[in-house]
Amino acid sequence: SQQGEEDPQALSIQEGENATMNCSYKTSINNLQWYRQNSGRGLVHLILIRSNEREKHSGRLRVTLDTSKKSSSLLITASRAADTASYFCATEGDRDDKIIFGKGTRLHILP
Amino acid sequence: EAGVAQSPRYKIIEKRQSVAFWCNPISGHATLYWYQQILGQGPKLLIQFQNNGVVDDSQLPKDRFSAERLKGVDSTLKIQPAKLEDSAVYLCASRDHRGNTEAFFGQGTRLTVV
C-alpha cells in the first residue's frame, strides 16, 4: 500500500525558479525521506528528516515536516535542467522499518 | 563503497514463463528490500529481509512470487508463472540495520512480459 501522496503529480517551471513539492501521509512515522529518480535509473536518496525535526537543509534543498498535519514539503531553489526528474517521498513507520513510497511528482525544468 | 548490484538489467519473457532477479546489497547492510515499480507509479514494497529472515511480505503475491536471501547477503526474487501485469522495474535496496538511515537502491531490472 502507498503511504505518501505527493502533490502536484507534475510540475513544469523555468530554469532558475524554485520548485516546491508536497507530501501527505497517513500514519505515525519515525522519519520521512525524499528520493530522486531520473528516467530509467534507480532512486537516489536526497534527504532524511526525523519525526522530531521541523526543517532540514542540504545544498539547494529545503525540507519541512509538520507531524501534526502529517505533511512534508521539498523546496528546490534556483532550479537547473539537471533537476528534471521524478521526486518521491517515503515514510518509515514508527512501529517497523518498512520504507513506503508515494506516487511521486514529475518535475520538468524548462530552459 | 560499492553500491547495490542487480542483474540482469533487462529481461523480456513470454507470459507463463519464469524469471529470476538477483541482488547483491552493500556489504554489511542487514536490511534488504525488493520493490516493484510499474511505469508512472511509485515503488511498491514486495518484501523486506532482516539478515536472512523475512520481516514483511504482506504485499508479495505468494502464488507466483518468491524470494530468498541465503546467508543474509545476496537475494533472489522469482516469478513463476509470469503474467502481463508483472511488467515493471524490480528494484532492490539495502540499508544499515540502525534506524533513521537512508536506503541505497540498485539500478533495477526492467521486466517486460509479452
mmCIF file of C-alpha atoms in Angstrom:
data_model
loop_
_atom_site.group_PDB
_atom_site.id
_atom_site.type_symbol
_atom_site.label_atom_id
_atom_site.label_comp_id
_atom_site.label_asym_id
_atom_site.label_seq_id
_atom_site.Cartn_x
_atom_site.Cartn_y
_atom_site.Cartn_z
ATOM 1 C CA SER A 1 0.000 0.000 0.000
ATOM 2 C CA GLN A 2 1.173 3.558 -0.655
ATOM 3 C CA GLN A 3 1.732 5.732 2.373
ATOM 4 C CA GLY A 4 2.750 9.087 0.947
ATOM 5 C CA GLU A 5 0.799 11.161 -1.506
ATOM 6 C CA GLU A 6 2.727 13.800 -3.432
ATOM 7 C CA ASP A 7 1.291 16.980 -4.818
ATOM 8 C CA PRO A 8 1.401 18.092 -7.570
ATOM 9 C CA GLN A 9 1.684 14.992 -9.750
ATOM 10 C CA ALA A 10 3.583 17.010 -12.352
ATOM 11 C CA LEU A 11 5.307 20.388 -12.305
ATOM 12 C CA SER A 12 6.978 22.415 -15.055
ATOM 13 C CA ILE A 13 8.969 25.539 -14.167
ATOM 14 C CA GLN A 14 11.568 27.769 -15.783
ATOM 15 C CA GLU A 15 15.222 27.210 -15.022
ATOM 16 C CA GLY A 16 16.262 29.371 -12.104
ATOM 17 C CA GLU A 17 12.862 29.315 -10.427
ATOM 18 C CA ASN A 18 12.115 27.489 -7.190
ATOM 19 C CA ALA A 19 10.204 24.200 -7.176
ATOM 20 C CA THR A 20 8.014 23.111 -4.289
ATOM 21 C CA MET A 21 6.583 19.631 -3.870
ATOM 22 C CA ASN A 22 4.329 18.470 -1.082
ATOM 23 C CA CYS A 23 3.773 15.104 0.546
ATOM 24 C CA SER A 24 0.994 13.957 2.835
ATOM 25 C CA TYR A 25 0.951 10.691 4.761
ATOM 26 C CA LYS A 26 -1.440 8.798 6.972
ATOM 27 C CA THR A 27 0.207 7.091 9.933
ATOM 28 C CA SER A 28 2.791 7.896 12.603
ATOM 29 C CA ILE A 29 6.325 7.945 11.299
ATOM 30 C CA ASN A 30 9.886 7.611 12.511
ATOM 31 C CA ASN A 31 11.223 9.666 9.627
ATOM 32 C CA LEU A 32 10.370 10.905 6.151
ATOM 33 C CA GLN A 33 12.760 10.696 3.238
ATOM 34 C CA TRP A 34 12.878 12.266 -0.214
ATOM 35 C CA TYR A 35 14.342 10.460 -3.215
ATOM 36 C CA ARG A 36 15.001 11.471 -6.823
ATOM 37 C CA GLN A 37 14.685 9.197 -9.833
ATOM 38 C CA ASN A 38 15.960 10.104 -13.271
ATOM 39 C CA SER A 39 14.256 8.407 -16.182
ATOM 40 C CA GLY A 40 15.166 4.742 -16.352
ATOM 41 C CA ARG A 41 17.514 4.911 -13.381
ATOM 42 C CA GLY A 42 17.479 3.846 -9.747
ATOM 43 C CA LEU A 43 16.398 6.030 -6.858
ATOM 44 C CA VAL A 44 18.855 8.380 -5.208
ATOM 45 C CA HIS A 45 18.398 9.467 -1.618
ATOM 46 C CA LEU A 46 18.212 13.246 -1.173
ATOM 47 C CA ILE A 47 17.422 13.989 2.436
ATOM 48 C CA LEU A 48 16.005 12.382 5.596
ATOM 49 C CA ILE A 49 14.102 14.297 8.247
ATOM 50 C CA ARG A 50 13.313 12.712 11.593
ATOM 51 C CA SER A 51 9.926 12.971 13.246
ATOM 52 C CA ASN A 52 11.302 15.334 15.913
ATOM 53 C CA GLU A 53 12.762 17.719 13.321
ATOM 54 C CA ARG A 54 10.830 20.505 11.630
ATOM 55 C CA GLU A 55 13.213 21.682 8.929
ATOM 56 C CA LYS A 56 16.362 20.469 7.251
ATOM 57 C CA HIS A 57 18.655 21.871 4.562
ATOM 58 C CA SER A 58 21.054 20.242 2.143
ATOM 59 C CA GLY A 59 22.605 22.448 -0.536
ATOM 60 C CA ARG A 60 19.731 23.811 -2.651
ATOM 61 C CA LEU A 61 17.212 21.543 -0.912
ATOM 62 C CA ARG A 62 14.996 22.525 1.986
ATOM 63 C CA VAL A 63 12.629 20.040 3.602
ATOM 64 C CA THR A 64 9.976 20.780 6.185
ATOM 65 C CA LEU A 65 7.965 18.345 8.269
ATOM 66 C CA ASP A 66 4.704 19.018 10.111
ATOM 67 C CA THR A 67 3.779 15.886 12.040
ATOM 68 C CA SER A 68 0.544 17.445 13.329
ATOM 69 C CA LYS A 69 -0.650 17.810 9.738
ATOM 70 C CA LYS A 70 1.143 14.671 8.554
ATOM 71 C CA SER A 71 2.747 16.591 5.733
ATOM 72 C CA SER A 72 6.147 17.494 4.326
ATOM 73 C CA SER A 73 7.434 19.770 1.610
ATOM 74 C CA LEU A 74 10.547 19.722 -0.545
ATOM 75 C CA LEU A 75 11.835 23.010 -1.920
ATOM 76 C CA ILE A 76 14.474 23.089 -4.629
ATOM 77 C CA THR A 77 15.887 26.581 -5.042
ATOM 78 C CA ALA A 78 17.424 28.014 -8.214
ATOM 79 C CA SER A 79 16.396 25.017 -10.314
ATOM 80 C CA ARG A 80 18.648 23.627 -13.033
ATOM 81 C CA ALA A 81 17.996 21.472 -16.079
ATOM 82 C CA ALA A 82 19.642 18.572 -14.252
ATOM 83 C CA ASP A 83 16.907 18.712 -11.614
ATOM 84 C CA THR A 84 14.444 17.298 -14.160
ATOM 85 C CA ALA A 85 13.381 14.003 -12.588
ATOM 86 C CA SER A 86 10.676 12.323 -10.521
ATOM 87 C CA TYR A 87 10.698 13.043 -6.805
ATOM 88 C CA PHE A 88 9.278 10.661 -4.228
ATOM 89 C CA CYS A 89 8.599 10.987 -0.550
ATOM 90 C CA ALA A 90 8.934 7.846 1.530
ATOM 91 C CA THR A 91 7.990 7.210 5.124
ATOM 92 C CA GLU A 92 9.420 4.879 7.716
ATOM 93 C CA GLY A 93 6.770 3.939 10.243
ATOM 94 C CA ASP A 94 7.374 4.214 13.964
ATOM 95 C CA ARG A 95 6.479 0.561 14.523
ATOM 96 C CA ASP A 96 8.580 -1.033 11.818
ATOM 97 C CA ASP A 97 11.345 -0.046 9.405
ATOM 98 C CA LYS A 98 9.430 -0.521 6.187
ATOM 99 C CA ILE A 99 10.056 2.312 3.729
ATOM 100 C CA ILE A 100 6.844 3.100 1.873
ATOM 101 C CA PHE A 101 6.824 5.377 -1.167
ATOM 102 C CA GLY A 102 4.287 7.774 -2.575
ATOM 103 C CA LYS A 103 3.322 8.123 -6.231
ATOM 104 C CA GLY A 104 5.825 10.878 -6.945
ATOM 105 C CA THR A 105 5.987 14.302 -8.550
ATOM 106 C CA ARG A 106 7.406 14.595 -12.063
ATOM 107 C CA LEU A 107 9.428 17.785 -12.248
ATOM 108 C CA HIS A 108 10.405 19.283 -15.596
ATOM 109 C CA ILE A 109 12.775 22.238 -15.744
ATOM 110 C CA LEU A 110 12.312 24.331 -18.873
ATOM 111 C CA PRO A 111 15.391 26.014 -20.400
ATOM 112 C CA GLU B 1 31.972 1.816 -1.278
ATOM 113 C CA ALA B 2 30.366 -0.393 -3.913
ATOM 114 C CA GLY B 3 26.669 0.131 -4.477
ATOM 115 C CA VAL B 4 23.774 -2.287 -4.710
ATOM 116 C CA ALA B 5 24.223 -4.575 -7.697
ATOM 117 C CA GLN B 6 21.315 -6.042 -9.631
ATOM 118 C CA SER B 7 21.141 -8.323 -12.627
ATOM 119 C CA PRO B 8 20.011 -8.629 -15.271
ATOM 120 C CA ARG B 9 19.286 -5.021 -16.277
ATOM 121 C CA TYR B 10 16.638 -6.036 -18.776
ATOM 122 C CA LYS B 11 14.569 -9.161 -19.325
ATOM 123 C CA ILE B 12 11.848 -9.999 -21.842
ATOM 124 C CA ILE B 13 9.829 -13.171 -21.333
ATOM 125 C CA GLU B 14 6.564 -14.627 -22.515
ATOM 126 C CA LYS B 15 3.635 -14.926 -20.148
ATOM 127 C CA ARG B 16 3.589 -18.124 -18.109
ATOM 128 C CA GLN B 17 7.380 -18.343 -18.230
ATOM 129 C CA SER B 18 9.504 -17.994 -15.110
ATOM 130 C CA VAL B 19 12.170 -15.395 -14.349
ATOM 131 C CA ALA B 20 14.629 -14.674 -11.558
ATOM 132 C CA PHE B 21 16.321 -11.466 -10.468
ATOM 133 C CA TRP B 22 19.464 -11.226 -8.405
ATOM 134 C CA CYS B 23 20.588 -8.591 -5.918
ATOM 135 C CA ASN B 24 23.870 -8.081 -4.102
ATOM 136 C CA PRO B 25 23.451 -5.474 -1.357
ATOM 137 C CA ILE B 26 26.055 -3.174 0.114
ATOM 138 C CA SER B 27 28.416 -5.112 2.352
ATOM 139 C CA GLY B 28 27.281 -5.138 5.952
ATOM 140 C CA HIS B 29 23.732 -3.995 5.269
ATOM 141 C CA ALA B 30 21.386 -6.231 7.233
ATOM 142 C CA THR B 31 18.139 -4.953 5.722
ATOM 143 C CA LEU B 32 17.205 -5.724 2.128
ATOM 144 C CA TYR B 33 14.078 -4.655 0.251
ATOM 145 C CA TRP B 34 12.527 -5.673 -3.060
ATOM 146 C CA TYR B 35 10.214 -3.165 -4.739
ATOM 147 C CA GLN B 36 8.058 -3.356 -7.853
ATOM 148 C CA GLN B 37 7.698 -0.112 -9.812
ATOM 149 C CA ILE B 38 5.103 -0.019 -12.569
ATOM 150 C CA LEU B 39 5.589 2.727 -15.156
ATOM 151 C CA GLY B 40 4.393 6.088 -13.858
ATOM 152 C CA GLN B 41 3.912 4.879 -10.280
ATOM 153 C CA GLY B 42 5.924 4.894 -7.082
ATOM 154 C CA PRO B 43 7.845 1.823 -5.897
ATOM 155 C CA LYS B 44 5.668 -0.754 -4.140
ATOM 156 C CA LEU B 45 7.306 -2.782 -1.373
ATOM 157 C CA LEU B 46 7.129 -6.505 -2.080
ATOM 158 C CA ILE B 47 9.301 -7.998 0.643
ATOM 159 C CA GLN B 48 11.724 -6.944 3.363
ATOM 160 C CA PHE B 49 14.512 -9.070 4.840
ATOM 161 C CA GLN B 50 16.474 -8.570 8.027
ATOM 162 C CA ASN B 51 19.603 -10.683 7.557
ATOM 163 C CA ASN B 52 18.145 -13.917 6.112
ATOM 164 C CA GLY B 53 14.743 -13.649 7.772
ATOM 165 C CA VAL B 54 11.571 -12.209 6.243
ATOM 166 C CA VAL B 55 10.290 -9.156 8.136
ATOM 167 C CA ASP B 56 7.363 -8.319 5.873
ATOM 168 C CA ASP B 57 5.974 -9.938 2.737
ATOM 169 C CA SER B 58 2.381 -8.786 3.037
ATOM 170 C CA GLN B 59 2.365 -7.291 -0.488
ATOM 171 C CA LEU B 60 4.102 -10.213 -2.187
ATOM 172 C CA PRO B 61 1.770 -12.242 -4.473
ATOM 173 C CA LYS B 62 2.830 -15.528 -2.979
ATOM 174 C CA ASP B 63 1.023 -17.675 -5.527
ATOM 175 C CA ARG B 64 3.585 -16.638 -8.136
ATOM 176 C CA PHE B 65 6.352 -14.634 -6.447
ATOM 177 C CA SER B 66 9.021 -15.979 -4.131
ATOM 178 C CA ALA B 67 12.176 -14.517 -2.651
ATOM 179 C CA GLU B 68 15.048 -15.715 -0.568
ATOM 180 C CA ARG B 69 18.153 -14.294 0.989
ATOM 181 C CA LEU B 70 20.627 -17.038 1.634
ATOM 182 C CA LYS B 71 23.263 -16.437 4.310
ATOM 183 C CA GLY B 72 21.878 -12.952 4.819
ATOM 184 C CA VAL B 73 23.732 -11.474 1.853
ATOM 185 C CA ASP B 74 22.601 -11.921 -1.779
ATOM 186 C CA SER B 75 18.927 -12.210 -2.601
ATOM 187 C CA THR B 76 16.883 -13.584 -5.479
ATOM 188 C CA LEU B 77 13.317 -12.741 -6.460
ATOM 189 C CA LYS B 78 11.475 -15.210 -8.664
ATOM 190 C CA ILE B 79 8.234 -15.014 -10.624
ATOM 191 C CA GLN B 80 6.628 -18.238 -11.771
ATOM 192 C CA PRO B 81 4.496 -18.116 -13.871
ATOM 193 C CA ALA B 82 4.706 -14.534 -15.096
ATOM 194 C CA LYS B 83 1.651 -12.511 -16.102
ATOM 195 C CA LEU B 84 1.416 -9.495 -18.385
ATOM 196 C CA GLU B 85 0.753 -7.241 -15.366
ATOM 197 C CA ASP B 86 4.127 -8.202 -13.883
ATOM 198 C CA SER B 87 5.819 -5.941 -16.439
ATOM 199 C CA ALA B 88 7.639 -3.423 -14.275
ATOM 200 C CA VAL B 89 11.020 -2.419 -12.914
ATOM 201 C CA TYR B 90 12.118 -4.512 -9.942
ATOM 202 C CA LEU B 91 14.270 -2.553 -7.540
ATOM 203 C CA CYS B 92 16.458 -3.899 -4.789
ATOM 204 C CA ALA B 93 17.579 -1.700 -1.904
ATOM 205 C CA SER B 94 19.695 -2.247 1.178
ATOM 206 C CA ARG B 95 20.093 -0.405 4.402
ATOM 207 C CA ASP B 96 22.073 -0.422 7.605
ATOM 208 C CA HIS B 97 20.194 -2.123 10.434
ATOM 209 C CA ARG B 98 20.245 1.035 12.524
ATOM 210 C CA GLY B 99 17.200 3.274 12.379
ATOM 211 C CA ASN B 100 16.918 6.628 10.677
ATOM 212 C CA THR B 101 19.212 5.739 7.809
ATOM 213 C CA GLU B 102 18.762 6.018 4.077
ATOM 214 C CA ALA B 103 18.193 3.111 1.719
ATOM 215 C CA PHE B 104 20.555 2.561 -1.206
ATOM 216 C CA PHE B 105 18.994 1.381 -4.444
ATOM 217 C CA GLY B 106 20.306 -0.661 -7.328
ATOM 218 C CA GLN B 107 19.635 0.309 -10.949
ATOM 219 C CA GLY B 108 16.770 -2.156 -11.164
ATOM 220 C CA THR B 109 15.729 -4.897 -13.569
ATOM 221 C CA ARG B 110 13.241 -3.880 -16.240
ATOM 222 C CA LEU B 111 10.936 -6.833 -16.921
ATOM 223 C CA THR B 112 8.702 -6.983 -19.960
ATOM 224 C CA VAL B 113 6.186 -9.813 -20.171
ATOM 225 C CA VAL B 114 4.742 -10.345 -23.665
#
